Amino acid sequence: MIDTFNNLMSGVGFSDVIDILIVGFVIYKILGFIRETRAEQLVKGLLILVAITFISDIFNLYTLNWILENAFQLGVVALVVVFQPELRRALEYVGRSKFIPPQFAQLDKEKAKLVTAAIIKAVDFFSNNKVGALIIMERETALNDIIETGTIIDAEISTELLGNLFYEGAPLHDGATIVRGDRIIAAGCVLPLTQSKTLSKDLGTRHRAGIGITENSDAISLIVSEESGIISIAVDGKLSRFLDIKTVEKTLLNIYLSQISEEKVKVPFLNLLFRRRKDAE
């Protein structure tokens, strides 16, 4: 037994170890990416079909085995269609280059604080007066396709401008406003809705749209409920609700300042934010 193991190890070189580690890391990242998403359930169904195919071959179930094997020949095309949203998100994740400076990096700390103060003042007003609002903060993933669905604004962020855009009688009130750096790029934009089945039925289109855009990009959604005035933030397809204005301010500052910094910061405050969400629910 020991001799067999030694023979196997003697044939393993340094490049083989590197190869195994890379493959293991890729598999680990793929499993982590599809975890707790719609893709997880699809993968489970696919694995069940593969298991049935092997079982049918072992027990000589010729008809069932023939059907499944022929179905798998078309499976590659079917997987591309079924997993299209997940594949798009994965490719966008891989394609985010650190060599291209994010929009937030164009701001200095003082400007970031001024921008945050303007947004916070507007959000506080929206919450107290139950004015519905959906503000999308673009990060590394460009949202040009979303911007094209709305009206181009391209103006500096101000509390007054945000108030006018989301005023109940304004024509752009029901759409999303896209923020890039210190500028409002567009308003009245149409967002993709989340297909999650686990969301509360109390959440309307505004919240589903806010979550949906974060499932397809690294954008951050700031949402104010028109019915209750509750403030929420969506990140990576996860929604954090019942936030007070101080929490929102700290979160936005962490987002801006983490993008300004040259170090790779993961906005640790968001982890605390989502733990509070679970406690509130």
Coordinates of C-alpha atoms in Angstrom, one line a residue:
M1 CA 0.0 0.0 0.0
I2 CA 2.8 2.4 1.0
D3 CA 4.7 1.5 -2.2
T4 CA 1.7 2.2 -4.3
F5 CA 1.2 5.6 -2.7
N6 CA 4.9 6.4 -3.2
N7 CA 4.7 5.4 -6.8
L8 CA 1.7 7.7 -7.3
M9 CA 3.4 10.6 -5.6
S10 CA 6.6 10.2 -7.5
G11 CA 4.8 10.8 -10.7
V12 CA 3.3 14.1 -9.5
G13 CA 5.2 17.2 -10.3
F14 CA 5.0 20.8 -9.2
S15 CA 3.0 21.8 -12.3
D16 CA 0.5 19.0 -11.5
V17 CA 0.0 20.4 -8.0
I18 CA -0.6 23.9 -9.4
D19 CA -3.0 22.4 -12.0
I20 CA -5.0 20.6 -9.3
L21 CA -5.1 23.7 -7.1
I22 CA -6.3 25.9 -9.9
V23 CA -9.1 23.5 -10.9
G24 CA -10.1 23.1 -7.3
F25 CA -10.3 26.9 -6.9
V26 CA -12.3 27.3 -10.0
I27 CA -14.8 24.6 -8.9
Y28 CA -15.0 26.2 -5.5
K29 CA -15.8 29.6 -6.9
I30 CA -18.4 28.2 -9.3
L31 CA -20.1 26.4 -6.4
G32 CA -20.0 29.6 -4.4
F33 CA -21.4 31.6 -7.3
I34 CA -24.4 29.4 -7.8
R35 CA -25.1 28.9 -4.1
E36 CA -28.5 30.3 -2.9
T37 CA -29.5 31.3 -6.4
R38 CA -32.0 29.9 -8.9
A39 CA -29.0 28.2 -10.6
E40 CA -28.6 26.0 -7.5
Q41 CA -31.9 24.3 -8.0
L42 CA -31.2 23.8 -11.7
V43 CA -27.9 22.2 -11.0
K44 CA -29.5 19.8 -8.5
G45 CA -32.0 18.8 -11.1
L46 CA -29.2 18.3 -13.7
L47 CA -27.3 16.1 -11.2
I48 CA -30.4 14.0 -10.6
L49 CA -30.8 13.4 -14.4
V50 CA -27.1 12.4 -14.7
A51 CA -27.5 10.0 -11.8
I52 CA -30.6 8.5 -13.4
T53 CA -28.7 8.0 -16.7
F54 CA -25.9 6.1 -14.9
I55 CA -28.4 3.9 -13.1
S56 CA -30.4 3.2 -16.2
D57 CA -27.1 2.0 -17.9
I58 CA -26.2 -0.2 -14.9
F59 CA -29.6 -1.9 -14.8
N60 CA -29.9 -2.1 -18.6
L61 CA -32.9 0.1 -18.9
Y62 CA -32.3 0.6 -22.6
T63 CA -35.2 2.8 -23.5
L64 CA -34.8 5.2 -20.6
N65 CA -31.0 5.3 -21.1
W66 CA -31.4 6.0 -24.9
I67 CA -33.8 8.9 -24.2
L68 CA -31.5 10.5 -21.6
E69 CA -28.3 10.1 -23.6
N70 CA -29.9 11.7 -26.7
A71 CA -31.3 14.5 -24.5
F72 CA -27.8 15.2 -23.2
Q73 CA -26.6 15.7 -26.7
L74 CA -28.8 18.8 -26.9
G75 CA -28.1 19.7 -23.3
V76 CA -25.3 22.1 -24.0
V77 CA -27.6 24.4 -26.0
A78 CA -30.3 24.0 -23.4
L79 CA -27.9 24.9 -20.6
V80 CA -26.9 28.1 -22.3
V81 CA -30.5 29.1 -22.6
V82 CA -31.5 28.1 -19.1
F83 CA -28.5 29.6 -17.3
Q84 CA -28.3 32.8 -19.4
P85 CA -28.8 35.2 -16.5
E86 CA -26.3 33.3 -14.4
L87 CA -23.8 33.1 -17.2
R88 CA -24.1 36.8 -17.9
R89 CA -23.5 37.7 -14.3
A90 CA -20.5 35.3 -14.1
L91 CA -18.9 36.8 -17.2
E92 CA -19.5 40.3 -15.9
Y93 CA -17.9 39.4 -12.6
V94 CA -14.8 37.9 -14.4
G95 CA -14.7 40.9 -16.8
R96 CA -14.5 43.5 -14.0
S97 CA -11.0 44.9 -14.5
K98 CA -9.0 46.6 -11.7
F99 CA -6.9 48.3 -14.5
I100 CA -9.9 50.5 -15.3
P101 CA -10.5 53.0 -12.5
P102 CA -14.1 52.9 -11.2
Q103 CA -16.2 56.0 -11.4
F104 CA -16.0 56.6 -7.6
A105 CA -12.2 56.8 -7.8
Q106 CA -12.6 60.1 -9.5
L107 CA -13.9 61.7 -6.3
D108 CA -11.8 62.8 -3.4
K109 CA -12.9 62.2 0.2
E110 CA -14.4 65.7 0.7
K111 CA -16.4 65.4 -2.5
A112 CA -17.6 62.0 -1.5
K113 CA -18.9 63.3 1.8
L114 CA -20.7 66.2 0.1
V115 CA -22.4 63.7 -2.4
T116 CA -23.4 61.4 0.5
A117 CA -24.8 64.3 2.5
A118 CA -26.9 65.4 -0.5
I119 CA -28.3 61.9 -1.0
I120 CA -28.9 61.4 2.7
K121 CA -30.8 64.6 3.1
A122 CA -33.1 63.7 0.1
V123 CA -33.6 60.1 1.4
D124 CA -34.5 61.4 4.9
F125 CA -37.1 63.7 3.3
F126 CA -38.5 60.9 1.2
S127 CA -38.8 58.6 4.2
N128 CA -40.5 61.2 6.4
N129 CA -43.0 62.2 3.7
K130 CA -43.5 58.7 2.2
V131 CA -42.2 59.6 -1.2
G132 CA -41.2 56.5 -3.2
A133 CA -37.7 56.6 -4.5
L134 CA -35.2 54.2 -6.3
I135 CA -31.6 55.4 -6.6
I136 CA -29.1 53.1 -8.3
M137 CA -25.4 53.7 -7.6
E138 CA -23.3 52.4 -10.4
R139 CA -19.9 50.9 -9.5
E140 CA -17.6 48.9 -11.8
T141 CA -20.3 47.4 -14.1
A142 CA -21.5 50.0 -16.6
L143 CA -25.2 50.4 -16.7
N144 CA -25.4 52.0 -20.2
D145 CA -28.1 49.6 -21.4
I146 CA -30.2 50.6 -18.4
I147 CA -29.5 54.3 -18.8
E148 CA -30.8 54.2 -22.4
T149 CA -34.3 53.2 -21.1
G150 CA -34.6 56.5 -19.3
T151 CA -34.1 60.2 -19.7
I152 CA -30.6 61.5 -19.7
I153 CA -30.0 64.1 -16.9
D154 CA -26.1 64.3 -16.6
A155 CA -26.1 66.8 -13.7
E156 CA -24.4 67.1 -10.4
I157 CA -26.1 65.4 -7.5
S158 CA -28.1 67.7 -5.3
T159 CA -30.9 67.3 -2.8
E160 CA -33.1 69.6 -4.7
L161 CA -32.7 67.7 -8.0
L162 CA -33.4 64.4 -6.4
G163 CA -36.5 65.9 -4.8
N164 CA -37.8 67.2 -8.1
L165 CA -37.1 63.8 -9.9
F166 CA -39.1 61.8 -7.3
Y167 CA -41.8 64.3 -6.6
E168 CA -45.1 62.5 -6.9
G169 CA -46.3 64.5 -9.8
A170 CA -43.0 64.4 -11.7
P171 CA -43.0 62.4 -15.0
L172 CA -39.9 60.4 -13.9
H173 CA -41.2 59.6 -10.5
D174 CA -41.8 55.9 -11.0
G175 CA -38.5 55.0 -12.7
A176 CA -35.0 54.5 -11.3
T177 CA -32.4 57.2 -11.1
I178 CA -28.9 56.2 -12.0
V179 CA -26.0 57.8 -10.1
R180 CA -22.4 57.6 -11.5
G181 CA -19.8 59.1 -9.2
D182 CA -21.0 62.6 -8.3
R183 CA -23.5 62.9 -11.1
I184 CA -27.1 61.9 -11.8
I185 CA -26.8 60.3 -15.3
A186 CA -30.4 59.4 -16.0
A187 CA -33.8 59.1 -14.5
G188 CA -37.0 57.3 -15.2
C189 CA -35.0 54.2 -16.1
V190 CA -36.5 50.7 -16.4
L191 CA -34.8 47.9 -14.4
P192 CA -35.0 44.1 -14.6
L193 CA -37.2 42.6 -11.9
T194 CA -35.9 39.9 -9.6
Q195 CA -37.3 36.4 -10.2
S196 CA -36.8 35.4 -6.6
K197 CA -39.7 33.4 -5.1
T198 CA -38.6 34.0 -1.5
L199 CA -39.3 37.7 -1.2
S200 CA -42.1 39.0 1.0
K201 CA -45.4 39.6 -0.8
D202 CA -45.4 43.0 0.8
L203 CA -42.6 44.1 -1.6
G204 CA -43.8 45.8 -4.7
T205 CA -42.3 46.5 -8.1
R206 CA -39.9 49.2 -6.9
H207 CA -38.2 46.8 -4.5
R208 CA -38.2 43.9 -7.0
A209 CA -36.6 46.2 -9.5
G210 CA -34.0 47.4 -7.0
I211 CA -33.0 43.9 -6.2
G212 CA -33.1 42.8 -9.8
I213 CA -30.4 45.2 -11.0
T214 CA -28.1 44.1 -8.2
E215 CA -28.5 40.5 -9.4
N216 CA -27.2 41.4 -12.8
S217 CA -24.5 43.9 -11.8
D218 CA -22.5 45.1 -8.8
A219 CA -24.7 48.2 -8.5
I220 CA -26.2 49.2 -5.2
S221 CA -29.9 50.1 -4.9
L222 CA -31.2 52.6 -2.4
I223 CA -35.0 52.2 -2.0
V224 CA -37.6 54.2 -0.2
S225 CA -41.1 52.7 0.1
E226 CA -43.9 54.9 -1.0
E227 CA -46.4 53.2 1.3
S228 CA -44.4 53.1 4.6
G229 CA -41.4 55.3 4.1
I230 CA -39.1 52.4 5.0
I231 CA -35.6 52.7 3.7
S232 CA -33.9 49.7 2.2
I233 CA -30.6 48.9 0.5
A234 CA -30.0 46.0 -2.0
V235 CA -26.6 44.6 -2.7
D236 CA -25.7 41.4 -4.7
G237 CA -29.4 40.4 -4.9
K238 CA -29.9 40.7 -1.1
L239 CA -32.2 43.2 0.5
S240 CA -31.7 44.9 3.8
R241 CA -34.8 46.7 5.2
F242 CA -35.9 48.9 8.1
L243 CA -32.7 51.1 8.0
D244 CA -32.4 54.3 9.9
I245 CA -30.9 57.3 8.2
K246 CA -27.6 57.1 10.2
T247 CA -27.1 53.5 9.1
V248 CA -27.7 54.5 5.5
E249 CA -25.2 57.4 5.8
K250 CA -22.5 55.1 7.2
T251 CA -23.2 52.6 4.4
L252 CA -22.9 55.1 1.6
L253 CA -19.7 56.6 3.0
N254 CA -18.2 53.1 3.2
I255 CA -19.2 52.5 -0.4
Y256 CA -17.7 55.7 -1.7
L257 CA -14.6 55.7 0.4
S258 CA -13.9 52.0 -0.3
Q259 CA -13.9 52.8 -4.0
I260 CA -11.7 55.8 -3.6
S261 CA -9.1 53.8 -1.7
E262 CA -6.5 52.0 -3.7
E263 CA -6.7 49.0 -1.4
K264 CA -9.2 46.2 -2.1
V265 CA -11.9 46.9 0.5
K266 CA -15.0 44.7 0.7
V267 CA -17.2 47.2 2.6
P268 CA -17.4 45.2 5.8
F269 CA -20.2 47.4 7.1
L270 CA -22.5 45.7 4.7
N271 CA -22.1 42.4 6.5
L272 CA -23.3 44.0 9.7
L273 CA -26.1 45.6 7.7
F274 CA -27.5 42.2 6.5
R275 CA -27.2 40.7 9.9
R276 CA -29.5 43.5 11.1
R277 CA -31.9 42.7 8.4
K278 CA -32.2 39.1 9.6
D279 CA -32.8 40.3 13.2
A280 CA -35.5 42.7 12.0
E281 CA -37.3 40.0 10.1

